[in-house]
């Protein structure tokens, strides 16, 4: 969402032209389709006769953008009296605009879907996009968005599309494959946990993920979305209260993981047997890979913790345990996870079905995008002012975004609406969080 400037603001033709030119010049895999190569590995094939074309459209919303904004006083800045939050739940409920479909390879769907939203009598334009996770992880997606913005700025200022990127992307999968081919995989503790403690599913799975990507039906989006805001002051106070030697991310994960166990205990009238805490990490930072590699090299670490340990531990001890699990990741673990995805889909599905909130399990997963360079995504009309997130396909997942208006963070979280009411009653969480919607 970007504040309006003089002249034609964020024109649809500019956005579409610059996007398509960037794909042609640097990102042809976006219009490719998954297949299996001669070595039996899943790869993206770009066949001119069978392209997966992007779905790009402009939508005029018959409401001003402020109709979907929730305001809070800005206690951290003298320049702005309010912090604005875009309530996506209210937007889809009241605007008449349908949710973005998932970016998938099923049938004739697209691997990237873009909507330019123009609001009535408003100085905001929203750029909504959905990209296949097969193509990008969070870091790769932000690199791509910044390249798109760079192309748009060049086209807007010069009128031609012969843009030379300041730092072209590293898109060669061969480089990544060569690096990981030299790594000996070592199962991280969570893979051993699922192998030893979760029984196999009573069905057969293909040996390769490519046919699954093509044939799997589209899952419905999980629409019970909520937002918690943490001001800079409360973030630091939380870290100091929990463990000043830990990062904000680890302290916040410990706080939310324990609150989730208490909320689930109230929801199901019984404590879960085990609590899963999932933290995503960027494989580029833990491997000898170019930081501008734009594929998907993210991975996760899963801490399977006995519920009693979570409940009885101090936040400091819980944060230390989560930190220990998060530290036990490296190239050998990333290689093992990649190998599991490529060759053992049954285990992947067993893990996916287990990681949930139920009478037996508590689940909190965090993907921290706090330090991603969203602010540099400038299409020639200024930096983004309000960030939001559309949906997930799984409950229990949270994304941490920077809030540039006051310097705090927004935790966008999927959890059933009725269950979230119990989470809002958690006294420890309420000390630091402002529940926006």
CSV table of C-alpha atoms in Angstrom, one decimal, residues 230 234-235 237-263 275 277 305 307-324 364 422-423 425-433 435:
chain,number,residue,atom,x,y,z
A,230,UNK,CA,3.8,-5.2,19.6
A,234,UNK,CA,6.7,-3.6,24.6
A,235,UNK,CA,9.0,-5.7,22.5
A,237,UNK,CA,10.2,-4.9,27.8
A,238,UNK,CA,9.1,-8.4,26.9
A,239,UNK,CA,12.7,-9.4,26.0
A,240,UNK,CA,14.1,-8.0,29.2
A,241,UNK,CA,11.4,-9.7,31.3
A,242,UNK,CA,11.9,-13.1,29.6
A,243,UNK,CA,15.7,-13.2,29.0
A,244,UNK,CA,17.7,-10.1,27.9
A,245,UNK,CA,20.4,-12.4,26.4
A,246,UNK,CA,17.9,-13.7,23.8
A,247,UNK,CA,16.7,-12.1,20.7
A,248,UNK,CA,13.2,-10.6,20.4
A,249,UNK,CA,12.2,-13.4,18.0
A,250,UNK,CA,13.2,-16.2,20.5
A,251,UNK,CA,11.5,-14.4,23.4
A,252,UNK,CA,8.3,-13.8,21.5
A,253,UNK,CA,8.2,-17.4,20.3
A,254,UNK,CA,8.5,-18.7,23.9
A,255,UNK,CA,5.7,-16.3,25.0
A,256,UNK,CA,3.4,-17.4,22.3
A,257,UNK,CA,4.1,-21.1,22.6
A,258,UNK,CA,3.2,-21.1,26.3
A,259,UNK,CA,0.1,-19.0,25.7
A,260,UNK,CA,-1.0,-21.4,23.0
A,261,UNK,CA,-0.8,-24.4,25.4
A,262,UNK,CA,-2.9,-22.5,27.9
A,263,UNK,CA,-5.5,-21.5,25.2
A,275,UNK,CA,3.7,-28.9,22.1
A,277,UNK,CA,7.2,-25.1,18.2
A,305,UNK,CA,8.3,-30.4,23.7
A,307,UNK,CA,3.5,-30.0,27.4
A,308,UNK,CA,4.4,-30.2,31.1
A,309,UNK,CA,7.8,-28.9,30.2
A,310,UNK,CA,6.3,-25.9,28.4
A,311,UNK,CA,3.8,-25.2,31.1
A,312,UNK,CA,6.2,-25.6,34.1
A,313,UNK,CA,9.2,-23.9,32.6
A,314,UNK,CA,10.0,-20.3,33.1
A,315,UNK,CA,9.9,-18.3,29.9
A,316,UNK,CA,13.7,-18.0,30.2
A,317,UNK,CA,14.2,-21.8,30.2
A,318,UNK,CA,11.6,-22.3,27.4
A,319,UNK,CA,13.4,-19.6,25.3
A,320,UNK,CA,16.7,-21.4,25.9
A,321,UNK,CA,15.2,-24.7,24.8
A,322,UNK,CA,13.7,-23.2,21.6
A,323,UNK,CA,17.1,-21.5,20.9
A,324,UNK,CA,18.9,-24.8,21.3
A,364,UNK,CA,2.8,-22.6,17.1
A,422,UNK,CA,-9.2,-17.6,24.8
A,423,UNK,CA,-5.8,-16.5,23.6
A,425,UNK,CA,-7.6,-13.7,27.7
A,426,UNK,CA,-4.0,-14.8,28.4
A,427,UNK,CA,-2.7,-12.3,31.0
A,428,UNK,CA,1.0,-12.8,30.1
A,429,UNK,CA,0.4,-12.2,26.4
A,430,UNK,CA,-1.8,-9.2,27.0
A,431,UNK,CA,1.0,-7.5,28.9
A,432,UNK,CA,2.8,-6.9,25.6
A,433,UNK,CA,0.4,-7.5,22.7
A,435,UNK,CA,-5.0,-7.4,19.8
